[in-house]
CSV table of C-alpha atoms and ligand atoms in Angstrom, one decimal:
chain,number,residue,atom,x,y,z
A,58,MET,CA,-175.8,-67.2,-83.7
A,59,LYS,CA,-174.9,-67.8,-87.3
A,60,GLU,CA,-175.5,-71.5,-86.7
A,61,GLY,CA,-178.8,-70.7,-85.1
A,62,VAL,CA,-180.0,-68.7,-88.1
A,63,GLY,CA,-179.0,-71.6,-90.3
A,64,ARG,CA,-181.1,-73.9,-88.2
A,65,LEU,CA,-184.0,-71.5,-88.3
A,66,ALA,CA,-183.8,-71.5,-92.1
A,67,GLU,CA,-183.9,-75.3,-92.1
A,68,GLU,CA,-186.9,-75.3,-89.8
A,69,ILE,CA,-188.7,-72.9,-92.3
A,70,VAL,CA,-187.9,-75.2,-95.2
A,71,GLU,CA,-189.2,-78.2,-93.4
A,72,ALA,CA,-192.4,-76.5,-92.1
A,73,GLU,CA,-195.6,-76.3,-94.0
A,74,GLU,CA,-197.6,-74.0,-91.7
A,75,VAL,CA,-195.7,-71.3,-90.0
A,76,VAL,CA,-197.1,-68.9,-87.4
A,77,VAL,CA,-195.0,-65.9,-86.5
A,78,PHE,CA,-195.9,-64.4,-83.1
A,79,THR,CA,-194.7,-60.8,-82.7
A,80,GLY,CA,-194.2,-58.4,-79.9
A,81,ALA,CA,-192.9,-54.9,-79.4
A,82,GLY,CA,-189.3,-56.0,-80.2
A,83,VAL,CA,-190.2,-56.5,-83.8
A,84,SER,CA,-191.0,-52.8,-84.1
A,85,THR,CA,-188.2,-51.2,-82.0
A,86,GLU,CA,-186.1,-51.1,-85.2
A,87,SER,CA,-188.8,-49.0,-86.8
A,88,GLY,CA,-188.3,-46.5,-84.0
A,89,ILE,CA,-191.2,-47.5,-81.7
A,90,PRO,CA,-189.7,-48.3,-78.3
A,91,ASP,CA,-191.0,-51.3,-76.4
A,92,PHE,CA,-192.6,-50.7,-73.0
A,93,ARG,CA,-190.5,-52.8,-70.7
A,94,SER,CA,-186.9,-52.2,-71.8
A,95,PRO,CA,-185.0,-49.5,-69.8
A,96,GLY,CA,-186.2,-46.1,-71.0
A,97,GLY,CA,-189.4,-47.6,-72.3
A,98,LEU,CA,-192.8,-46.1,-71.6
A,99,TRP,CA,-193.3,-48.1,-68.4
A,100,SER,CA,-190.2,-46.5,-66.9
A,101,ARG,CA,-191.8,-43.1,-67.4
A,102,TYR,CA,-195.5,-43.8,-66.9
A,103,ASP,CA,-197.3,-45.8,-64.3
A,104,PRO,CA,-199.1,-48.7,-66.0
A,105,SER,CA,-201.7,-48.8,-63.2
A,106,ASP,CA,-202.8,-45.3,-64.4
A,107,PHE,CA,-204.0,-47.0,-67.6
A,108,TYR,CA,-206.3,-49.7,-66.3
A,109,PHE,CA,-209.5,-49.5,-68.2
A,110,GLY,CA,-211.6,-49.0,-65.1
A,111,ARG,CA,-209.6,-46.0,-64.1
A,112,PHE,CA,-209.8,-44.6,-67.7
A,113,LEU,CA,-213.6,-44.8,-67.4
A,114,SER,CA,-213.8,-43.3,-63.9
A,115,SER,CA,-211.1,-40.7,-63.7
A,116,GLU,CA,-210.6,-37.6,-65.8
A,117,ASP,CA,-207.1,-37.4,-64.4
A,118,SER,CA,-206.3,-40.9,-65.6
A,119,ARG,CA,-207.7,-40.0,-69.0
A,120,ARG,CA,-205.5,-36.9,-69.1
A,121,LYS,CA,-202.4,-39.0,-68.4
A,122,TYR,CA,-203.5,-41.6,-70.9
A,123,TRP,CA,-203.8,-39.0,-73.7
A,124,GLN,CA,-200.5,-37.4,-72.8
A,125,MET,CA,-198.9,-40.8,-73.1
A,126,TYR,CA,-200.7,-41.4,-76.5
A,127,LYS,CA,-199.6,-38.0,-77.7
A,128,GLU,CA,-196.0,-39.2,-77.3
A,129,PHE,CA,-196.9,-42.6,-78.8
A,130,PHE,CA,-198.7,-41.2,-81.8
A,131,ALA,CA,-195.7,-39.0,-82.6
A,132,VAL,CA,-193.5,-42.1,-83.1
A,133,LEU,CA,-196.3,-44.3,-84.5
A,134,HIS,CA,-197.1,-42.0,-87.3
A,135,ARG,CA,-193.5,-41.7,-88.4
A,136,ALA,CA,-192.7,-45.4,-88.2
A,137,LYS,CA,-192.2,-47.5,-91.3
A,138,PRO,CA,-191.9,-51.3,-91.5
A,139,ASN,CA,-188.4,-52.7,-91.0
A,140,PRO,CA,-186.7,-55.9,-92.5
A,141,ALA,CA,-188.4,-58.0,-89.8
A,142,HIS,CA,-191.8,-57.1,-91.0
A,143,TYR,CA,-190.8,-57.6,-94.6
A,144,ALA,CA,-189.4,-61.0,-93.8
A,145,CYS,CA,-192.8,-62.1,-92.4
A,146,CYS,CA,-194.3,-60.9,-95.6
A,147,GLU,CA,-191.8,-62.9,-97.7
A,148,LEU,CA,-192.8,-66.0,-95.7
A,149,TRP,CA,-196.3,-65.4,-96.9
A,150,GLN,CA,-195.2,-65.0,-100.5
A,151,MET,CA,-193.3,-68.2,-100.2
A,152,GLY,CA,-196.6,-70.0,-99.2
A,153,LYS,CA,-195.3,-70.8,-95.8
A,154,LEU,CA,-197.2,-68.4,-93.5
A,155,THR,CA,-200.5,-69.3,-91.9
A,156,ALA,CA,-200.7,-66.0,-90.1
A,157,VAL,CA,-198.8,-63.4,-88.0
A,158,ILE,CA,-200.3,-63.2,-84.5
A,159,THR,CA,-199.2,-59.9,-83.1
A,160,GLN,CA,-199.4,-58.1,-79.8
A,161,ASN,CA,-198.4,-54.9,-81.6
A,162,VAL,CA,-200.8,-52.1,-82.2
A,163,ASP,CA,-198.8,-50.2,-84.8
A,164,GLY,CA,-200.2,-51.7,-88.0
A,165,LEU,CA,-196.7,-52.2,-89.4
A,166,HIS,CA,-197.3,-55.8,-90.6
A,167,GLN,CA,-200.1,-54.6,-92.8
A,168,ALA,CA,-197.9,-51.6,-93.9
A,169,SER,CA,-195.3,-54.1,-95.1
A,170,GLY,CA,-197.7,-55.6,-97.5
A,171,LEU,CA,-199.1,-58.5,-95.5
A,172,PRO,CA,-202.9,-58.8,-96.1
A,173,GLN,CA,-205.2,-57.9,-93.2
A,174,ASP,CA,-206.6,-61.4,-93.1
A,175,LYS,CA,-203.1,-62.8,-92.4
A,176,VAL,CA,-202.6,-60.6,-89.3
A,177,VAL,CA,-204.3,-61.4,-86.0
A,178,GLU,CA,-204.1,-58.3,-83.7
A,179,LEU,CA,-204.5,-59.5,-80.2
A,180,HIS,CA,-204.3,-56.1,-78.6
A,181,GLY,CA,-206.1,-54.0,-81.2
A,182,ASN,CA,-204.7,-51.2,-83.4
A,183,ALA,CA,-203.7,-47.7,-82.4
A,184,THR,CA,-203.9,-46.2,-85.8
A,185,ARG,CA,-207.7,-46.0,-85.1
A,186,VAL,CA,-209.5,-44.3,-82.2
A,187,ARG,CA,-213.0,-45.3,-81.3
A,188,CYS,CA,-215.9,-43.7,-79.4
A,189,LEU,CA,-216.7,-46.0,-76.5
A,190,ASP,CA,-220.4,-45.0,-76.7
A,191,CYS,CA,-221.4,-44.8,-80.4
A,192,GLY,CA,-218.6,-46.7,-82.0
A,193,ARG,CA,-217.6,-44.0,-84.4
A,194,THR,CA,-214.1,-44.5,-85.6
A,195,TYR,CA,-211.4,-41.8,-86.2
A,196,ALA,CA,-208.0,-42.0,-87.8
A,197,SER,CA,-205.4,-41.5,-85.0
A,198,VAL,CA,-203.6,-38.9,-87.1
A,199,GLN,CA,-206.7,-36.7,-86.7
A,200,ILE,CA,-206.7,-37.2,-83.0
A,201,GLU,CA,-203.0,-36.5,-82.8
A,202,GLU,CA,-203.7,-33.2,-84.5
A,203,TRP,CA,-206.3,-32.3,-81.8
A,204,LEU,CA,-203.8,-33.2,-79.0
A,205,ARG,CA,-201.2,-31.0,-80.7
A,206,GLN,CA,-203.7,-28.2,-80.7
A,207,GLY,CA,-203.9,-28.5,-76.9
A,208,VAL,CA,-206.9,-30.8,-76.4
A,209,GLU,CA,-206.1,-32.8,-73.3
A,210,VAL,CA,-209.0,-35.3,-73.2
A,211,THR,CA,-210.7,-36.1,-76.5
A,212,GLY,CA,-214.5,-36.4,-76.9
A,213,CYS,CA,-216.6,-37.8,-79.7
A,214,GLU,CA,-217.8,-35.2,-82.2
A,215,GLY,CA,-220.9,-37.2,-82.9
A,216,CYS,CA,-222.2,-38.0,-79.4
A,217,GLY,CA,-219.8,-36.4,-76.9
A,218,GLY,CA,-218.8,-39.9,-75.6
A,219,LEU,CA,-215.3,-40.9,-74.5
A,220,LEU,CA,-212.8,-41.7,-77.2
A,221,LYS,CA,-210.1,-44.3,-76.8
A,222,PRO,CA,-207.5,-45.8,-79.2
A,223,ALA,CA,-208.8,-49.1,-80.6
A,224,THR,CA,-206.4,-51.0,-78.4
A,225,ILE,CA,-206.9,-53.4,-75.5
A,226,SER,CA,-205.9,-51.8,-72.2
A,227,PHE,CA,-205.1,-53.6,-69.0
A,228,GLY,CA,-208.4,-54.7,-67.5
A,229,GLN,CA,-210.3,-54.5,-70.9
A,230,ALA,CA,-211.8,-57.7,-72.4
A,231,MET,CA,-209.7,-59.4,-75.0
A,232,PRO,CA,-211.2,-59.4,-78.6
A,233,GLU,CA,-213.0,-62.8,-78.6
A,234,GLU,CA,-212.7,-63.5,-82.4
A,235,GLU,CA,-209.0,-62.7,-82.5
A,236,VAL,CA,-208.2,-64.8,-79.5
A,237,ARG,CA,-210.1,-67.7,-80.9
A,238,LEU,CA,-208.4,-67.4,-84.3
A,239,ALA,CA,-205.0,-67.0,-82.7
A,240,GLU,CA,-205.4,-70.1,-80.6
A,241,ARG,CA,-206.6,-72.1,-83.7
A,242,TYR,CA,-203.6,-71.0,-85.7
A,243,ALA,CA,-201.2,-71.7,-82.9
A,244,ARG,CA,-202.6,-75.2,-82.4
A,245,GLY,CA,-202.7,-75.9,-86.1
A,246,CYS,CA,-199.2,-74.8,-87.1
A,247,ASP,CA,-196.1,-77.0,-87.3
A,248,LEU,CA,-193.6,-74.1,-86.7
A,249,PHE,CA,-194.3,-71.3,-84.2
A,250,ILE,CA,-191.7,-68.5,-84.2
A,251,SER,CA,-192.0,-66.0,-81.4
A,252,VAL,CA,-190.1,-62.8,-82.2
A,253,GLY,CA,-189.5,-59.7,-80.0
A,254,SER,CA,-191.8,-60.6,-77.2
A,255,SER,CA,-191.0,-60.8,-73.5
A,256,LEU,CA,-193.8,-63.4,-73.4
A,257,LEU,CA,-195.0,-61.8,-70.1
A,258,VAL,CA,-198.3,-60.5,-71.2
A,259,HIS,CA,-201.2,-62.9,-70.9
A,260,PRO,CA,-203.2,-64.4,-72.4
A,261,ALA,CA,-201.1,-63.5,-75.6
A,262,ALA,CA,-198.1,-65.4,-74.1
A,263,LEU,CA,-200.1,-68.6,-73.9
A,264,MET,CA,-200.0,-68.9,-77.7
A,265,PRO,CA,-196.5,-70.5,-77.9
A,266,LEU,CA,-197.6,-73.0,-75.2
A,267,PHE,CA,-200.7,-73.9,-77.3
A,268,ALA,CA,-198.5,-74.5,-80.3
A,269,LYS,CA,-196.0,-76.6,-78.3
A,270,GLU,CA,-198.8,-78.6,-76.7
A,271,ALA,CA,-200.2,-79.4,-80.2
A,272,GLY,CA,-196.8,-80.7,-81.4
A,273,ALA,CA,-195.3,-77.7,-83.2
A,274,ARG,CA,-191.7,-76.8,-83.1
A,275,LEU,CA,-191.1,-73.6,-81.0
A,276,ILE,CA,-188.5,-71.0,-81.9
A,277,ILE,CA,-187.9,-68.0,-79.8
A,278,VAL,CA,-186.0,-65.0,-81.2
A,279,ASN,CA,-185.6,-62.2,-78.6
A,280,LEU,CA,-182.9,-60.0,-77.2
A,281,SER,CA,-183.7,-60.9,-73.6
A,282,GLU,CA,-184.8,-63.9,-71.6
A,283,THR,CA,-188.4,-65.1,-71.7
A,284,PRO,CA,-190.2,-67.5,-69.3
A,285,TYR,CA,-190.5,-70.1,-72.1
A,286,ASP,CA,-186.9,-70.2,-73.2
A,287,GLY,CA,-186.5,-73.7,-71.7
A,288,ARG,CA,-189.4,-75.0,-73.8
A,289,ALA,CA,-188.0,-73.7,-77.1
A,290,ASP,CA,-186.6,-76.1,-79.7
A,291,LEU,CA,-184.3,-73.3,-80.8
A,292,LEU,CA,-183.4,-70.1,-79.0
A,293,LEU,CA,-181.9,-67.1,-80.8
A,294,ARG,CA,-180.7,-64.1,-78.8
A,295,GLY,CA,-180.6,-61.6,-81.7
A,296,ARG,CA,-182.2,-58.7,-83.3
A,297,ALA,CA,-185.5,-59.4,-85.1
A,298,ALA,CA,-184.5,-57.2,-88.1
A,299,GLU,CA,-181.3,-59.2,-88.6
A,300,VAL,CA,-182.3,-62.8,-87.7
A,301,LEU,CA,-185.6,-63.0,-89.6
A,302,PRO,CA,-184.5,-61.7,-93.0
A,303,GLU,CA,-181.3,-63.7,-92.8
A,304,ALA,CA,-183.2,-66.9,-92.0
A,305,VAL,CA,-185.8,-66.3,-94.8
A,306,ARG,CA,-183.0,-65.5,-97.3
A,307,ARG,CA,-181.2,-68.8,-96.4
A,308,ALA,CA,-184.5,-70.7,-96.5
A,309,LYS,CA,-185.1,-69.5,-100.0
A,310,GLU,CA,-181.6,-70.5,-101.0
A,311,LEU,CA,-182.1,-74.0,-99.6
A,312,LEU,CA,-185.4,-74.3,-101.4
A,313,THR,CA,-184.0,-73.1,-104.7
A,314,SER,CA,-181.0,-75.5,-104.5
A,315,SER,CA,-183.2,-78.5,-103.6
A,316,ARG,CA,-185.5,-77.7,-106.5
A,317,SER,CA,-182.7,-77.5,-109.0
A,318,GLN,CA,-181.2,-80.7,-107.6
A,319,GLY,CA,-184.6,-82.3,-108.0
A,320,ARG,CA,-184.7,-81.4,-111.7
B,657,NAD,P1,-192.3,-56.1,-74.3
B,657,NAD,O1,-192.0,-54.7,-74.3
B,657,NAD,O2,-192.8,-56.8,-73.1
B,657,NAD,O3,-191.1,-57.0,-74.8
B,657,NAD,C1,-190.4,-56.7,-76.0
B,657,NAD,C2,-189.3,-57.7,-76.0
B,657,NAD,O4,-188.6,-57.5,-77.2
B,657,NAD,C3,-188.3,-57.6,-74.9
B,657,NAD,O5,-188.1,-58.8,-74.3
B,657,NAD,C4,-187.0,-57.1,-75.6
B,657,NAD,O6,-185.8,-57.8,-75.1
B,657,NAD,C5,-187.2,-57.6,-77.0
B,657,NAD,N1,-186.6,-56.7,-78.0
B,657,NAD,C6,-186.5,-55.4,-78.1
B,657,NAD,N2,-185.9,-55.0,-79.2
B,657,NAD,C7,-185.7,-56.2,-79.9
B,657,NAD,C8,-185.1,-56.4,-81.2
B,657,NAD,N3,-184.7,-55.4,-82.0
B,657,NAD,N4,-185.1,-57.7,-81.6
B,657,NAD,C9,-185.5,-58.7,-80.8
B,657,NAD,N5,-186.0,-58.5,-79.6
B,657,NAD,C10,-186.1,-57.3,-79.2
B,657,NAD,O7,-193.3,-56.3,-75.5
B,657,NAD,P2,-194.5,-57.3,-75.7
B,657,NAD,O8,-194.1,-58.6,-75.1
B,657,NAD,O9,-194.8,-57.2,-77.0
B,657,NAD,O10,-195.6,-56.7,-74.7
B,657,NAD,C11,-195.8,-55.3,-74.5
B,657,NAD,C12,-197.2,-54.9,-74.8
B,657,NAD,O11,-197.3,-53.5,-75.1
B,657,NAD,C13,-197.8,-55.6,-76.0
B,657,NAD,O12,-198.8,-56.3,-75.6
B,657,NAD,C14,-198.2,-54.5,-77.0
B,657,NAD,O13,-199.6,-54.5,-77.0
B,657,NAD,C15,-197.8,-53.2,-76.4
B,657,NAD,N6,-196.8,-52.5,-77.2
B,657,NAD,C16,-197.0,-52.4,-78.5
B,657,NAD,C17,-196.0,-51.7,-79.3
B,657,NAD,C18,-196.2,-51.6,-80.8
B,657,NAD,O14,-197.3,-51.8,-81.3
B,657,NAD,N7,-195.1,-51.4,-81.5
B,657,NAD,C19,-194.9,-51.1,-78.7
B,657,NAD,C20,-194.8,-51.2,-77.3
B,657,NAD,C21,-195.8,-51.9,-76.6
B,658,ZN,ZN1,-219.7,-41.2,-80.2
Protein backbone atom coordinates (compact mmCIF):
# COMPACT_ATOMS: atom_id res chain seq x y z
CA MET A 1 0.00 0.00 0.00
CA LYS A 2 2.84 2.39 0.92
CA GLU A 3 4.47 1.57 -2.37
CA GLY A 4 1.16 2.17 -4.16
CA VAL A 5 0.81 5.63 -2.65
CA GLY A 6 4.35 6.42 -3.74
CA ARG A 7 3.49 5.40 -7.28
CA LEU A 8 0.36 7.51 -7.23
CA ALA A 9 2.48 10.48 -6.12
CA GLU A 10 4.82 9.90 -9.08
CA GLU A 11 1.87 9.66 -11.46
CA ILE A 12 0.64 13.03 -10.15
CA VAL A 13 4.05 14.61 -10.64
CA GLU A 14 4.25 13.36 -14.22
CA ALA A 15 0.69 14.31 -15.14
CA GLU A 16 -0.39 17.67 -16.49
CA GLU A 17 -4.15 17.30 -16.55
CA VAL A 18 -5.59 15.29 -13.69
CA VAL A 19 -9.25 14.39 -13.39
CA VAL A 20 -10.46 13.02 -10.07
CA PHE A 21 -13.68 11.05 -10.28
CA THR A 22 -15.39 10.65 -6.92
CA GLY A 23 -18.16 8.49 -5.50
CA ALA A 24 -19.87 8.06 -2.16
CA GLY A 25 -16.69 6.50 -0.65
CA VAL A 26 -15.02 9.93 -0.65
CA SER A 27 -17.66 11.22 1.74
CA THR A 28 -18.08 8.24 4.09
CA GLU A 29 -15.32 9.70 6.25
CA SER A 30 -17.35 12.89 6.50
CA GLY A 31 -20.07 10.80 8.10
CA ILE A 32 -22.28 10.30 5.02
CA PRO A 33 -22.72 6.56 4.50
CA ASP A 34 -22.54 5.16 0.98
CA PHE A 35 -25.64 3.39 -0.27
CA ARG A 36 -24.27 -0.03 -1.17
CA SER A 37 -22.03 -1.00 1.74
CA PRO A 38 -23.66 -3.17 4.47
CA GLY A 39 -25.91 -0.96 6.61
CA GLY A 40 -26.09 1.63 3.78
CA LEU A 41 -29.38 3.17 2.71
CA TRP A 42 -30.04 0.46 0.11
CA SER A 43 -30.10 -2.20 2.82
CA ARG A 44 -32.92 -0.31 4.57
CA TYR A 45 -34.87 1.18 1.67
CA ASP A 46 -35.94 -0.39 -1.59
CA PRO A 47 -34.31 1.55 -4.46
CA SER A 48 -37.23 0.65 -6.74
CA ASP A 49 -39.44 2.84 -4.55
CA PHE A 50 -37.38 5.77 -5.71
CA TYR A 51 -37.72 5.49 -9.49
CA PHE A 52 -38.63 8.87 -10.88
CA GLY A 53 -41.81 7.55 -12.54
CA ARG A 54 -43.05 6.21 -9.22
CA PHE A 55 -42.17 9.44 -7.45
CA LEU A 56 -44.36 11.27 -9.97
CA SER A 57 -47.26 8.84 -9.87
CA SER A 58 -47.48 7.62 -6.28
CA GLU A 59 -48.09 9.61 -3.10
CA ASP A 60 -46.91 6.56 -1.14
CA SER A 61 -43.58 6.52 -3.00
CA ARG A 62 -43.16 10.26 -2.35
CA ARG A 63 -43.80 9.71 1.36
CA LYS A 64 -41.07 7.02 1.50
CA TYR A 65 -38.79 9.22 -0.56
CA TRP A 66 -39.06 12.16 1.86
CA GLN A 67 -38.68 9.83 4.85
CA MET A 68 -35.39 8.66 3.36
CA TYR A 69 -34.37 12.26 2.62
CA LYS A 70 -35.23 13.34 6.15
CA GLU A 71 -32.60 10.82 7.28
CA PHE A 72 -30.17 11.86 4.56
CA PHE A 73 -30.56 15.61 5.27
CA ALA A 74 -29.76 15.02 8.94
CA VAL A 75 -26.30 13.65 8.04
CA LEU A 76 -25.80 15.90 5.01
CA HIS A 77 -26.28 19.10 6.96
CA ARG A 78 -23.79 18.09 9.63
CA ALA A 79 -21.13 16.84 7.22
CA LYS A 80 -17.86 18.68 6.71
CA PRO A 81 -15.24 18.05 4.03
CA ASN A 82 -12.58 15.50 4.99
CA PRO A 83 -8.89 15.19 3.99
CA ALA A 84 -9.84 13.50 0.70
CA HIS A 85 -11.84 16.57 -0.37
CA TYR A 86 -9.03 18.89 0.73
CA ALA A 87 -6.49 16.79 -1.20
CA CYS A 88 -8.50 17.36 -4.42
CA CYS A 89 -8.47 21.05 -3.65
CA GLU A 90 -4.69 20.97 -3.20
CA LEU A 91 -4.31 19.32 -6.60
CA TRP A 92 -6.12 22.32 -8.03
CA GLN A 93 -3.87 24.73 -6.12
CA MET A 94 -0.85 22.86 -7.51
CA GLY A 95 -2.15 23.58 -11.02
CA LYS A 96 -2.67 19.89 -11.75
CA LEU A 97 -6.42 19.49 -11.61
CA THR A 98 -8.66 19.87 -14.64
CA ALA A 99 -11.79 19.01 -12.71
CA VAL A 100 -13.41 16.78 -10.16
CA ILE A 101 -16.22 14.75 -11.69
CA THR A 102 -18.44 13.61 -8.87
CA GLN A 103 -21.39 11.30 -8.39
CA ASN A 104 -21.88 12.80 -4.95
CA VAL A 105 -24.74 15.12 -4.22
CA ASP A 106 -23.38 16.49 -0.95
CA GLY A 107 -21.58 19.65 -2.16
CA LEU A 108 -18.52 18.80 -0.04
CA HIS A 109 -16.00 19.40 -2.84
CA GLN A 110 -17.18 23.00 -3.09
CA ALA A 111 -17.25 23.26 0.73
CA SER A 112 -13.54 22.30 0.75
CA GLY A 113 -12.73 25.38 -1.33
CA LEU A 114 -12.78 23.95 -4.84
CA PRO A 115 -14.44 26.49 -7.17
CA GLN A 116 -17.84 25.49 -8.56
CA ASP A 117 -16.48 25.55 -12.11
CA LYS A 118 -13.99 22.80 -11.19
CA VAL A 119 -16.74 20.45 -9.99
CA VAL A 120 -18.93 18.51 -12.41
CA GLU A 121 -21.90 17.08 -10.53
CA LEU A 122 -23.27 14.17 -12.54
CA HIS A 123 -26.09 13.36 -10.13
CA GLY A 124 -27.05 16.85 -9.04
CA ASN A 125 -26.90 18.41 -5.60
CA ALA A 126 -29.05 17.60 -2.58
CA THR A 127 -28.34 20.85 -0.77
CA ARG A 128 -31.02 22.32 -3.04
CA VAL A 129 -34.63 21.29 -3.52
CA ARG A 130 -36.48 22.28 -6.67
CA CYS A 131 -40.12 22.57 -7.69
CA LEU A 132 -40.70 20.22 -10.63
CA ASP A 133 -43.36 22.57 -12.00
CA CYS A 134 -42.16 26.18 -11.65
CA GLY A 135 -38.46 25.57 -10.98
CA ARG A 136 -38.39 27.54 -7.72
CA THR A 137 -35.40 26.48 -5.64
CA TYR A 138 -35.25 26.02 -1.87
CA ALA A 139 -32.29 25.40 0.44
CA SER A 140 -32.54 21.82 1.70
CA VAL A 141 -32.07 23.05 5.30
CA GLN A 142 -35.42 24.80 4.98
CA ILE A 143 -37.11 21.65 3.67
CA GLU A 144 -35.52 19.60 6.45
CA GLU A 145 -37.15 21.96 8.91
CA TRP A 146 -40.58 21.33 7.34
CA LEU A 147 -39.99 17.57 7.51
CA ARG A 148 -39.00 17.86 11.16
CA GLN A 149 -42.20 19.75 11.84
CA GLY A 150 -44.13 16.74 10.52
CA VAL A 151 -44.69 17.53 6.84
CA GLU A 152 -44.62 14.16 5.06
CA VAL A 153 -44.70 15.21 1.42
CA THR A 154 -43.52 18.69 0.53
CA GLY A 155 -45.25 21.03 -1.92
CA CYS A 156 -44.12 24.27 -3.56
CA GLU A 157 -45.12 27.42 -1.68
CA GLY A 158 -45.39 29.31 -4.97
CA CYS A 159 -47.40 26.97 -7.21
CA GLY A 160 -48.27 23.91 -5.12
CA GLY A 161 -46.20 21.70 -7.45
CA LEU A 162 -44.11 18.70 -6.39
CA LEU A 163 -40.76 19.42 -4.77
CA LYS A 164 -37.78 17.14 -5.22
CA PRO A 165 -34.12 17.43 -4.22
CA ALA A 166 -32.07 18.72 -7.17
CA THR A 167 -30.58 15.27 -7.66
CA ILE A 168 -30.90 12.76 -10.47
CA SER A 169 -33.05 9.81 -9.44
CA PHE A 170 -33.13 6.41 -11.10
CA GLY A 171 -35.11 6.79 -14.28
CA GLN A 172 -34.56 10.55 -14.49
CA ALA A 173 -32.66 12.07 -17.42
CA MET A 174 -29.00 12.80 -16.78
CA PRO A 175 -28.00 16.49 -16.93
CA GLU A 176 -26.83 16.91 -20.55
CA GLU A 177 -24.34 19.71 -20.01
CA GLU A 178 -22.63 17.94 -17.09
CA VAL A 179 -22.41 14.62 -18.92
CA ARG A 180 -20.94 16.34 -21.98
CA LEU A 181 -18.39 18.25 -19.86
CA ALA A 182 -17.46 15.14 -17.86
CA GLU A 183 -16.86 13.13 -21.02
CA ARG A 184 -14.76 15.95 -22.48
CA TYR A 185 -12.63 16.18 -19.32
CA ALA A 186 -12.29 12.40 -19.10
CA ARG A 187 -11.13 12.14 -22.71
CA GLY A 188 -8.82 15.14 -22.38
CA CYS A 189 -6.91 14.24 -19.21
CA ASP A 190 -3.66 12.33 -18.91
CA LEU A 191 -4.35 10.97 -15.41
CA PHE A 192 -7.78 9.80 -14.25
CA ILE A 193 -8.11 8.91 -10.56
CA SER A 194 -11.33 7.16 -9.53
CA VAL A 195 -11.85 7.38 -5.77
CA GLY A 196 -14.51 5.81 -3.57
CA SER A 197 -16.80 4.64 -6.33
CA SER A 198 -18.11 1.13 -6.90
CA LEU A 199 -18.16 2.04 -10.62
CA LEU A 200 -21.50 0.29 -10.90
CA VAL A 201 -23.72 3.29 -11.62
CA HIS A 202 -24.05 4.12 -15.32
CA PRO A 203 -23.46 6.26 -17.28
CA ALA A 204 -21.16 7.82 -14.63
CA ALA A 205 -19.05 4.66 -14.55
CA LEU A 206 -18.23 5.04 -18.25
CA MET A 207 -15.97 8.01 -17.47
CA PRO A 208 -12.91 5.92 -16.50
CA LEU A 209 -13.35 3.96 -19.73
CA PHE A 210 -13.50 7.14 -21.81
CA ALA A 211 -10.29 8.30 -20.15
CA LYS A 212 -8.56 4.98 -20.74
CA GLU A 213 -9.74 4.85 -24.35
CA ALA A 214 -8.24 8.28 -24.95
CA GLY A 215 -4.87 7.20 -23.57
CA ALA A 216 -4.93 8.43 -19.94
CA ARG A 217 -3.45 6.48 -17.07
CA LEU A 218 -6.20 5.06 -14.85
CA ILE A 219 -5.83 4.82 -11.08
CA ILE A 220 -8.54 3.27 -8.91
CA VAL A 221 -8.63 3.96 -5.17
CA ASN A 222 -11.44 2.03 -3.47
CA LEU A 223 -12.07 -0.17 -0.45
CA SER A 224 -13.81 -2.87 -2.46
CA GLU A 225 -13.59 -4.36 -5.95
CA THR A 226 -14.86 -2.55 -9.01
CA PRO A 227 -15.62 -3.99 -12.47
CA TYR A 228 -12.72 -2.01 -13.94
CA ASP A 229 -9.96 -3.05 -11.54
CA GLY A 230 -8.38 -5.12 -14.33
CA ARG A 231 -8.14 -2.04 -16.56
CA ALA A 232 -6.38 0.11 -13.95
CA ASP A 233 -2.71 1.03 -14.28
CA LEU A 234 -2.59 1.22 -10.50
CA LEU A 235 -5.05 -0.14 -7.97
CA LEU A 236 -5.08 1.01 -4.35
CA ARG A 237 -7.29 -0.75 -1.82
CA GLY A 238 -7.34 1.96 0.78
CA ARG A 239 -9.29 4.72 2.41
CA ALA A 240 -9.78 7.83 0.36
CA ALA A 241 -9.03 10.18 3.25
CA GLU A 242 -5.67 8.46 3.81
CA VAL A 243 -4.49 7.64 0.31
CA LEU A 244 -5.24 10.92 -1.46
CA PRO A 245 -3.70 13.36 1.07
CA GLU A 246 -0.62 11.14 1.44
CA ALA A 247 -0.17 10.92 -2.34
CA VAL A 248 -0.57 14.69 -2.73
CA ARG A 249 1.87 15.34 0.14
CA ARG A 250 4.48 13.11 -1.49
CA ALA A 251 3.86 14.60 -4.93
CA LYS A 252 4.53 18.06 -3.50
CA GLU A 253 7.74 16.80 -1.88
CA LEU A 254 8.89 15.29 -5.17
CA LEU A 255 8.12 18.53 -7.01
CA THR A 256 9.95 20.64 -4.44
CA SER A 257 13.05 18.44 -4.49
CA SER A 258 13.16 18.30 -8.30
CA ARG A 259 12.86 22.11 -8.42
CA SER A 260 15.66 22.62 -5.91
CA GLN A 261 17.87 20.15 -7.83
CA GLY A 262 17.12 22.04 -11.01
CA ARG A 263 18.39 25.29 -9.51
P1 LIG B 1 -21.39 3.33 -3.99
O1 LIG B 1 -22.14 3.41 -2.71
O2 LIG B 1 -21.88 2.49 -5.09
O3 LIG B 1 -19.90 2.91 -3.74
C1 LIG B 1 -19.09 3.52 -2.83
C2 LIG B 1 -17.76 2.78 -2.88
O4 LIG B 1 -16.88 3.43 -2.00
C3 LIG B 1 -17.86 1.32 -2.44
O5 LIG B 1 -17.31 0.50 -3.45
C4 LIG B 1 -17.02 1.27 -1.15
O6 LIG B 1 -16.24 0.10 -1.08
C5 LIG B 1 -16.12 2.47 -1.30
N1 LIG B 1 -15.76 3.13 -0.05
C6 LIG B 1 -16.51 3.33 1.05
N2 LIG B 1 -15.83 4.04 1.96
C7 LIG B 1 -14.62 4.30 1.41
C8 LIG B 1 -13.46 5.00 1.85
N3 LIG B 1 -13.41 5.58 3.05
N4 LIG B 1 -12.39 5.08 1.02
C9 LIG B 1 -12.41 4.47 -0.20
N5 LIG B 1 -13.48 3.78 -0.66
C10 LIG B 1 -14.56 3.71 0.12
O7 LIG B 1 -21.22 4.81 -4.42
P2 LIG B 1 -21.21 5.38 -5.81
O8 LIG B 1 -20.49 4.50 -6.75
O9 LIG B 1 -20.78 6.74 -5.62
O10 LIG B 1 -22.76 5.33 -6.28
C11 LIG B 1 -23.86 5.52 -5.43
C12 LIG B 1 -24.78 6.62 -5.89
O11 LIG B 1 -25.49 7.12 -4.78
C13 LIG B 1 -24.03 7.76 -6.44
O12 LIG B 1 -24.35 7.84 -7.76
C14 LIG B 1 -24.46 9.00 -5.68
O13 LIG B 1 -25.25 9.79 -6.53
C15 LIG B 1 -25.34 8.52 -4.58
N6 LIG B 1 -24.79 8.77 -3.22
C16 LIG B 1 -24.23 9.98 -2.91
C17 LIG B 1 -23.73 10.21 -1.64
C18 LIG B 1 -23.08 11.53 -1.32
O14 LIG B 1 -23.35 12.51 -2.00
N7 LIG B 1 -22.18 11.59 -0.34
C19 LIG B 1 -23.80 9.21 -0.67
C20 LIG B 1 -24.40 8.00 -1.02
C21 LIG B 1 -24.88 7.79 -2.32
ZN1 LIG C 1 -43.53 25.69 -7.86
